[in-house]
PDB file of C-alpha atoms in Angstrom:
ATOM      1  CA  UNK A   1      14.014  39.522  -7.646  1.00  0.00           C
ATOM      2  CA  UNK A   2      11.096  39.634  -5.365  1.00  0.00           C
ATOM      3  CA  UNK A   3       8.635  36.820  -5.048  1.00  0.00           C
ATOM      4  CA  UNK A   4       6.170  38.862  -7.168  1.00  0.00           C
ATOM      5  CA  UNK A   5       8.728  39.002  -9.965  1.00  0.00           C
ATOM      6  CA  UNK A   6       9.682  35.292  -9.956  1.00  0.00           C
ATOM      7  CA  UNK A   7       6.358  33.970  -8.883  1.00  0.00           C
ATOM      8  CA  UNK A   8       8.406  31.550  -6.464  1.00  0.00           C
ATOM      9  CA  UNK A   9       6.765  31.316  -3.037  1.00  0.00           C
ATOM     10  CA  UNK A  10       9.113  31.846  -0.104  1.00  0.00           C
ATOM     11  CA  UNK A  11      10.552  28.969   2.078  1.00  0.00           C
ATOM     12  CA  UNK A  12       8.372  28.340   5.135  1.00  0.00           C
ATOM     13  CA  UNK A  13       9.873  28.805   8.497  1.00  0.00           C
ATOM     14  CA  UNK A  14       9.916  25.822  10.876  1.00  0.00           C
ATOM     15  CA  UNK A  15       7.023  27.363  12.976  1.00  0.00           C
ATOM     16  CA  UNK A  16       4.845  27.620   9.940  1.00  0.00           C
ATOM     17  CA  UNK A  17       5.602  24.090   8.991  1.00  0.00           C
ATOM     18  CA  UNK A  18       4.681  22.678  12.285  1.00  0.00           C
ATOM     19  CA  UNK A  19       1.474  24.733  12.371  1.00  0.00           C
ATOM     20  CA  UNK A  20       0.506  23.326   9.005  1.00  0.00           C
ATOM     21  CA  UNK A  21       1.338  19.789  10.080  1.00  0.00           C
ATOM     22  CA  UNK A  22      -0.995  20.025  12.926  1.00  0.00           C
ATOM     23  CA  UNK A  23      -3.760  20.209  10.470  1.00  0.00           C
ATOM     24  CA  UNK A  24      -2.462  17.412   8.218  1.00  0.00           C
ATOM     25  CA  UNK A  25      -2.974  13.949   9.825  1.00  0.00           C
ATOM     26  CA  UNK A  26      -0.322  11.344   9.069  1.00  0.00           C
ATOM     27  CA  UNK A  27       2.042  13.769   7.444  1.00  0.00           C
ATOM     28  CA  UNK A  28       5.532  14.063   8.916  1.00  0.00           C
ATOM     29  CA  UNK A  29       8.634  16.170   8.379  1.00  0.00           C
ATOM     30  CA  UNK A  30      11.403  14.290   6.762  1.00  0.00           C
ATOM     31  CA  UNK A  31      14.590  13.918   8.938  1.00  0.00           C
ATOM     32  CA  UNK A  32      16.456  16.704   7.002  1.00  0.00           C
ATOM     33  CA  UNK A  33      13.433  19.063   7.544  1.00  0.00           C
ATOM     34  CA  UNK A  34      13.259  19.766   3.873  1.00  0.00           C
ATOM     35  CA  UNK A  35      10.173  17.609   2.880  1.00  0.00           C
ATOM     36  CA  UNK A  36       6.858  16.346   4.238  1.00  0.00           C
ATOM     37  CA  UNK A  37       5.948  12.665   3.640  1.00  0.00           C
ATOM     38  CA  UNK A  38       2.935  10.484   3.892  1.00  0.00           C
ATOM     39  CA  UNK A  39       2.011   6.968   2.901  1.00  0.00           C
ATOM     40  CA  UNK A  40      -1.657   6.672   1.701  1.00  0.00           C
ATOM     41  CA  UNK A  41      -3.460   3.224   1.545  1.00  0.00           C
ATOM     42  CA  UNK A  42      -6.480   2.705  -0.541  1.00  0.00           C
ATOM     43  CA  UNK A  43      -8.881  -0.239  -1.100  1.00  0.00           C
ATOM     44  CA  UNK A  44      -7.261  -1.198  -4.423  1.00  0.00           C
ATOM     45  CA  UNK A  45      -5.285   0.033  -7.339  1.00  0.00           C
ATOM     46  CA  UNK A  46      -8.204   1.632  -8.938  1.00  0.00           C
ATOM     47  CA  UNK A  47      -8.855   3.895  -5.903  1.00  0.00           C
ATOM     48  CA  UNK A  48      -5.114   4.646  -5.469  1.00  0.00           C
ATOM     49  CA  UNK A  49      -4.661   5.742  -9.059  1.00  0.00           C
ATOM     50  CA  UNK A  50      -7.965   7.594  -9.012  1.00  0.00           C
ATOM     51  CA  UNK A  51      -6.388   9.565  -6.098  1.00  0.00           C
ATOM     52  CA  UNK A  52      -3.160  10.094  -8.134  1.00  0.00           C
ATOM     53  CA  UNK A  53      -5.027  11.348 -11.028  1.00  0.00           C
ATOM     54  CA  UNK A  54      -6.892  14.016  -9.029  1.00  0.00           C
ATOM     55  CA  UNK A  55      -3.702  15.103  -7.544  1.00  0.00           C
ATOM     56  CA  UNK A  56      -1.948  15.076 -11.011  1.00  0.00           C
ATOM     57  CA  UNK A  57      -4.573  17.557 -12.363  1.00  0.00           C
ATOM     58  CA  UNK A  58      -3.813  19.864  -9.495  1.00  0.00           C
ATOM     59  CA  UNK A  59      -0.026  19.480  -9.949  1.00  0.00           C
ATOM     60  CA  UNK A  60      -0.300  20.258 -13.622  1.00  0.00           C
ATOM     61  CA  UNK A  61      -2.333  23.328 -13.014  1.00  0.00           C
ATOM     62  CA  UNK A  62      -0.164  24.826 -10.296  1.00  0.00           C
ATOM     63  CA  UNK A  63       3.045  23.634 -11.898  1.00  0.00           C
ATOM     64  CA  UNK A  64       4.136  21.847  -8.581  1.00  0.00           C
ATOM     65  CA  UNK A  65       4.709  18.177  -8.564  1.00  0.00           C
ATOM     66  CA  UNK A  66       4.947  15.403  -5.882  1.00  0.00           C
ATOM     67  CA  UNK A  67       7.520  12.727  -5.778  1.00  0.00           C
ATOM     68  CA  UNK A  68       5.513   9.621  -5.350  1.00  0.00           C
ATOM     69  CA  UNK A  69       5.831   5.797  -5.430  1.00  0.00           C
ATOM     70  CA  UNK A  70       2.814   3.618  -5.986  1.00  0.00           C
ATOM     71  CA  UNK A  71       2.397  -0.135  -5.753  1.00  0.00           C
ATOM     72  CA  UNK A  72      -1.122  -1.570  -5.952  1.00  0.00           C
ATOM     73  CA  UNK A  73      -3.131   0.287  -3.237  1.00  0.00           C
ATOM     74  CA  UNK A  74      -0.258   2.227  -1.658  1.00  0.00           C
ATOM     75  CA  UNK A  75       1.023   5.670  -2.563  1.00  0.00           C
ATOM     76  CA  UNK A  76       4.025   7.008  -0.768  1.00  0.00           C
ATOM     77  CA  UNK A  77       4.344  10.821  -1.193  1.00  0.00           C
ATOM     78  CA  UNK A  78       7.167  13.188  -0.626  1.00  0.00           C
ATOM     79  CA  UNK A  79       6.479  16.938  -1.073  1.00  0.00           C
ATOM     80  CA  UNK A  80       8.930  19.776  -1.123  1.00  0.00           C
ATOM     81  CA  UNK A  81       9.876  22.786  -3.193  1.00  0.00           C
ATOM     82  CA  UNK A  82      13.209  22.295  -4.979  1.00  0.00           C
ATOM     83  CA  UNK A  83      13.556  26.034  -5.841  1.00  0.00           C
ATOM     84  CA  UNK A  84      13.602  27.008  -2.225  1.00  0.00           C
ATOM     85  CA  UNK A  85      15.444  23.982  -0.756  1.00  0.00           C
ATOM     86  CA  UNK A  86      12.613  23.154   1.606  1.00  0.00           C
ATOM     87  CA  UNK A  87       8.919  23.643   1.964  1.00  0.00           C
ATOM     88  CA  UNK A  88       6.626  26.386   0.579  1.00  0.00           C
ATOM     89  CA  UNK A  89       3.032  27.054   0.726  1.00  0.00           C
ATOM     90  CA  UNK A  90       2.642  25.050  -2.486  1.00  0.00           C
ATOM     91  CA  UNK A  91       3.470  21.790  -0.604  1.00  0.00           C
ATOM     92  CA  UNK A  92       0.952  22.646   2.086  1.00  0.00           C
ATOM     93  CA  UNK A  93      -1.667  23.401  -0.465  1.00  0.00           C
ATOM     94  CA  UNK A  94      -0.993  20.095  -2.262  1.00  0.00           C
ATOM     95  CA  UNK A  95      -0.943  18.119   1.022  1.00  0.00           C
ATOM     96  CA  UNK A  96      -4.238  19.647   2.000  1.00  0.00           C
ATOM     97  CA  UNK A  97      -5.740  18.740  -1.371  1.00  0.00           C
ATOM     98  CA  UNK A  98      -4.381  15.196  -1.008  1.00  0.00           C
ATOM     99  CA  UNK A  99      -6.277  14.902   2.246  1.00  0.00           C
ATOM    100  CA  UNK A 100      -9.547  15.874   0.560  1.00  0.00           C
ATOM    101  CA  UNK A 101      -8.846  13.659  -2.487  1.00  0.00           C
ATOM    102  CA  UNK A 102      -8.014  10.635  -0.281  1.00  0.00           C
ATOM    103  CA  UNK A 103     -11.223  10.767   1.721  1.00  0.00           C
TER     104      UNK A 103
ATOM    105  CA  UNK B   1      -4.676 -26.332  -9.169  1.00  0.00           C
ATOM    106  CA  UNK B   2      -3.633 -25.884 -12.707  1.00  0.00           C
ATOM    107  CA  UNK B   3      -3.038 -22.480 -14.318  1.00  0.00           C
ATOM    108  CA  UNK B   4      -6.367 -22.832 -16.214  1.00  0.00           C
ATOM    109  CA  UNK B   5      -8.069 -23.190 -12.707  1.00  0.00           C
ATOM    110  CA  UNK B   6      -6.347 -20.308 -10.979  1.00  0.00           C
ATOM    111  CA  UNK B   7      -5.822 -18.004 -13.871  1.00  0.00           C
ATOM    112  CA  UNK B   8      -2.320 -17.440 -12.644  1.00  0.00           C
ATOM    113  CA  UNK B   9       0.228 -17.408 -15.392  1.00  0.00           C
ATOM    114  CA  UNK B  10       3.348 -19.491 -14.961  1.00  0.00           C
ATOM    115  CA  UNK B  11       6.716 -18.172 -13.995  1.00  0.00           C
ATOM    116  CA  UNK B  12       8.938 -17.573 -17.127  1.00  0.00           C
ATOM    117  CA  UNK B  13      12.177 -19.432 -17.462  1.00  0.00           C
ATOM    118  CA  UNK B  14      15.382 -17.435 -17.775  1.00  0.00           C
ATOM    119  CA  UNK B  15      15.676 -18.154 -21.542  1.00  0.00           C
ATOM    120  CA  UNK B  16      12.196 -16.758 -22.187  1.00  0.00           C
ATOM    121  CA  UNK B  17      13.014 -13.599 -20.053  1.00  0.00           C
ATOM    122  CA  UNK B  18      16.114 -12.865 -22.052  1.00  0.00           C
ATOM    123  CA  UNK B  19      14.216 -13.483 -25.333  1.00  0.00           C
ATOM    124  CA  UNK B  20      11.634 -11.046 -24.335  1.00  0.00           C
ATOM    125  CA  UNK B  21      14.199  -8.441 -23.054  1.00  0.00           C
ATOM    126  CA  UNK B  22      15.817  -8.452 -26.556  1.00  0.00           C
ATOM    127  CA  UNK B  23      12.602  -6.743 -27.834  1.00  0.00           C
ATOM    128  CA  UNK B  24      12.409  -4.321 -25.027  1.00  0.00           C
ATOM    129  CA  UNK B  25      14.968  -1.639 -25.288  1.00  0.00           C
ATOM    130  CA  UNK B  26      16.155  -0.102 -21.958  1.00  0.00           C
ATOM    131  CA  UNK B  27      14.651  -2.763 -19.906  1.00  0.00           C
ATOM    132  CA  UNK B  28      17.013  -4.705 -17.628  1.00  0.00           C
ATOM    133  CA  UNK B  29      16.702  -7.638 -15.322  1.00  0.00           C
ATOM    134  CA  UNK B  30      16.969  -6.800 -11.689  1.00  0.00           C
ATOM    135  CA  UNK B  31      20.010  -8.165  -9.875  1.00  0.00           C
ATOM    136  CA  UNK B  32      17.863 -10.883  -8.208  1.00  0.00           C
ATOM    137  CA  UNK B  33      16.428 -11.972 -11.472  1.00  0.00           C
ATOM    138  CA  UNK B  34      12.887 -11.591 -10.110  1.00  0.00           C
ATOM    139  CA  UNK B  35      11.910  -8.254 -11.807  1.00  0.00           C
ATOM    140  CA  UNK B  36      12.457  -6.094 -14.849  1.00  0.00           C
ATOM    141  CA  UNK B  37      13.115  -2.417 -14.552  1.00  0.00           C
ATOM    142  CA  UNK B  38      13.267   0.698 -16.686  1.00  0.00           C
ATOM    143  CA  UNK B  39      13.422   4.466 -16.130  1.00  0.00           C
ATOM    144  CA  UNK B  40      11.347   6.491 -18.646  1.00  0.00           C
ATOM    145  CA  UNK B  41      11.952  10.223 -19.189  1.00  0.00           C
ATOM    146  CA  UNK B  42       9.424  12.520 -20.831  1.00  0.00           C
ATOM    147  CA  UNK B  43       9.219  16.173 -21.803  1.00  0.00           C
ATOM    148  CA  UNK B  44       7.436  17.172 -18.571  1.00  0.00           C
ATOM    149  CA  UNK B  45       5.039  15.994 -15.830  1.00  0.00           C
ATOM    150  CA  UNK B  46       1.980  16.183 -18.218  1.00  0.00           C
ATOM    151  CA  UNK B  47       3.556  13.552 -20.615  1.00  0.00           C
ATOM    152  CA  UNK B  48       4.763  11.454 -17.709  1.00  0.00           C
ATOM    153  CA  UNK B  49       1.491  11.267 -16.104  1.00  0.00           C
ATOM    154  CA  UNK B  50      -0.294  10.801 -19.408  1.00  0.00           C
ATOM    155  CA  UNK B  51       1.911   7.724 -19.862  1.00  0.00           C
ATOM    156  CA  UNK B  52       1.132   6.505 -16.325  1.00  0.00           C
ATOM    157  CA  UNK B  53      -2.623   6.978 -17.019  1.00  0.00           C
ATOM    158  CA  UNK B  54      -2.481   4.828 -20.144  1.00  0.00           C
ATOM    159  CA  UNK B  55      -0.588   2.126 -18.313  1.00  0.00           C
ATOM    160  CA  UNK B  56      -3.001   2.292 -15.308  1.00  0.00           C
ATOM    161  CA  UNK B  57      -5.906   1.570 -17.535  1.00  0.00           C
ATOM    162  CA  UNK B  58      -4.228  -1.548 -18.732  1.00  0.00           C
ATOM    163  CA  UNK B  59      -3.120  -2.488 -15.229  1.00  0.00           C
ATOM    164  CA  UNK B  60      -6.744  -2.173 -13.982  1.00  0.00           C
ATOM    165  CA  UNK B  61      -8.082  -4.211 -16.882  1.00  0.00           C
ATOM    166  CA  UNK B  62      -5.618  -7.123 -16.612  1.00  0.00           C
ATOM    167  CA  UNK B  63      -5.372  -6.886 -12.753  1.00  0.00           C
ATOM    168  CA  UNK B  64      -1.715  -6.669 -12.911  1.00  0.00           C
ATOM    169  CA  UNK B  65       0.192  -3.662 -11.455  1.00  0.00           C
ATOM    170  CA  UNK B  66       3.434  -1.971 -11.745  1.00  0.00           C
ATOM    171  CA  UNK B  67       5.618  -0.620  -9.036  1.00  0.00           C
ATOM    172  CA  UNK B  68       6.520   2.870 -10.070  1.00  0.00           C
ATOM    173  CA  UNK B  69       8.091   6.039  -8.810  1.00  0.00           C
ATOM    174  CA  UNK B  70       7.412   9.399 -10.447  1.00  0.00           C
ATOM    175  CA  UNK B  71       8.926  12.749 -10.066  1.00  0.00           C
ATOM    176  CA  UNK B  72       8.229  15.501 -12.642  1.00  0.00           C
ATOM    177  CA  UNK B  73       9.154  13.974 -16.023  1.00  0.00           C
ATOM    178  CA  UNK B  74      10.748  10.644 -14.765  1.00  0.00           C
ATOM    179  CA  UNK B  75       8.941   7.413 -14.253  1.00  0.00           C
ATOM    180  CA  UNK B  76      10.887   4.454 -12.740  1.00  0.00           C
ATOM    181  CA  UNK B  77       9.177   1.292 -13.313  1.00  0.00           C
ATOM    182  CA  UNK B  78       9.576  -2.211 -11.734  1.00  0.00           C
ATOM    183  CA  UNK B  79       7.555  -5.073 -12.986  1.00  0.00           C
ATOM    184  CA  UNK B  80       7.123  -8.531 -11.448  1.00  0.00           C
ATOM    185  CA  UNK B  81       4.495 -11.125 -10.667  1.00  0.00           C
ATOM    186  CA  UNK B  82       4.373 -11.487  -6.871  1.00  0.00           C
ATOM    187  CA  UNK B  83       2.337 -14.708  -7.159  1.00  0.00           C
ATOM    188  CA  UNK B  84       5.052 -16.546  -8.916  1.00  0.00           C
ATOM    189  CA  UNK B  85       8.000 -14.918  -7.280  1.00  0.00           C
ATOM    190  CA  UNK B  86       9.403 -13.804 -10.560  1.00  0.00           C
ATOM    191  CA  UNK B  87       8.278 -12.734 -14.031  1.00  0.00           C
ATOM    192  CA  UNK B  88       5.340 -14.005 -16.032  1.00  0.00           C
ATOM    193  CA  UNK B  89       3.911 -13.168 -19.430  1.00  0.00           C
ATOM    194  CA  UNK B  90       2.025 -10.294 -17.841  1.00  0.00           C
ATOM    195  CA  UNK B  91       5.223  -8.478 -17.075  1.00  0.00           C
ATOM    196  CA  UNK B  92       6.260  -8.786 -20.709  1.00  0.00           C
ATOM    197  CA  UNK B  93       2.753  -7.794 -21.824  1.00  0.00           C
ATOM    198  CA  UNK B  94       2.877  -4.715 -19.658  1.00  0.00           C
ATOM    199  CA  UNK B  95       6.445  -3.713 -20.635  1.00  0.00           C
ATOM    200  CA  UNK B  96       5.522  -4.123 -24.273  1.00  0.00           C
ATOM    201  CA  UNK B  97       2.537  -1.782 -23.912  1.00  0.00           C
ATOM    202  CA  UNK B  98       4.667   0.731 -22.029  1.00  0.00           C
ATOM    203  CA  UNK B  99       7.006   0.878 -24.982  1.00  0.00           C
ATOM    204  CA  UNK B 100       4.103   1.675 -27.156  1.00  0.00           C
ATOM    205  CA  UNK B 101       2.497   4.240 -24.639  1.00  0.00           C
ATOM    206  CA  UNK B 102       5.875   6.011 -24.238  1.00  0.00           C
ATOM    207  CA  UNK B 103       6.531   6.615 -27.872  1.00  0.00           C
TER     208      UNK B 103
END
């Protein structure tokens, strides 16, 4: 099936990933090249979870979900698209939104 | 300073921990004895994050915070009280609330 039929976004090529990362400060490609990661730090838990809540609303809406670990003011995020075994535009969209939500 | 002065709850003795765990299905003591852990599974991300949000409101109110990892419908929780280097009644209170919030 084509993307239009499945709704599944295609896997990004490495050039497109590096192009996107250039606009996403603090984000890095995981060693296996299949995910991008960033650790966010906030003033306290309230701000960290406020951030997570804004991201969760996006995640629920676009049906694309982060892997994330939180303790107190720290949120460690991993983004990838399981269906394509790597990164898709959904990960870039989510990372871009996280940058806005964190600032 | 005494607990009344610091507001810091005392570290629970191992007997008290095992007594509490007997009332908390699925919770186990971490190998080092300094934390309790449980993995919760929900129907989907919406339910998982709904659970996290209820817990976050409690955490913010009592100023006691979980360590937790979430991906889609799974929430892996670790509870301990850094200040006492182990478990306190705050961890039991939070775990008990999580059981209510998850069901």
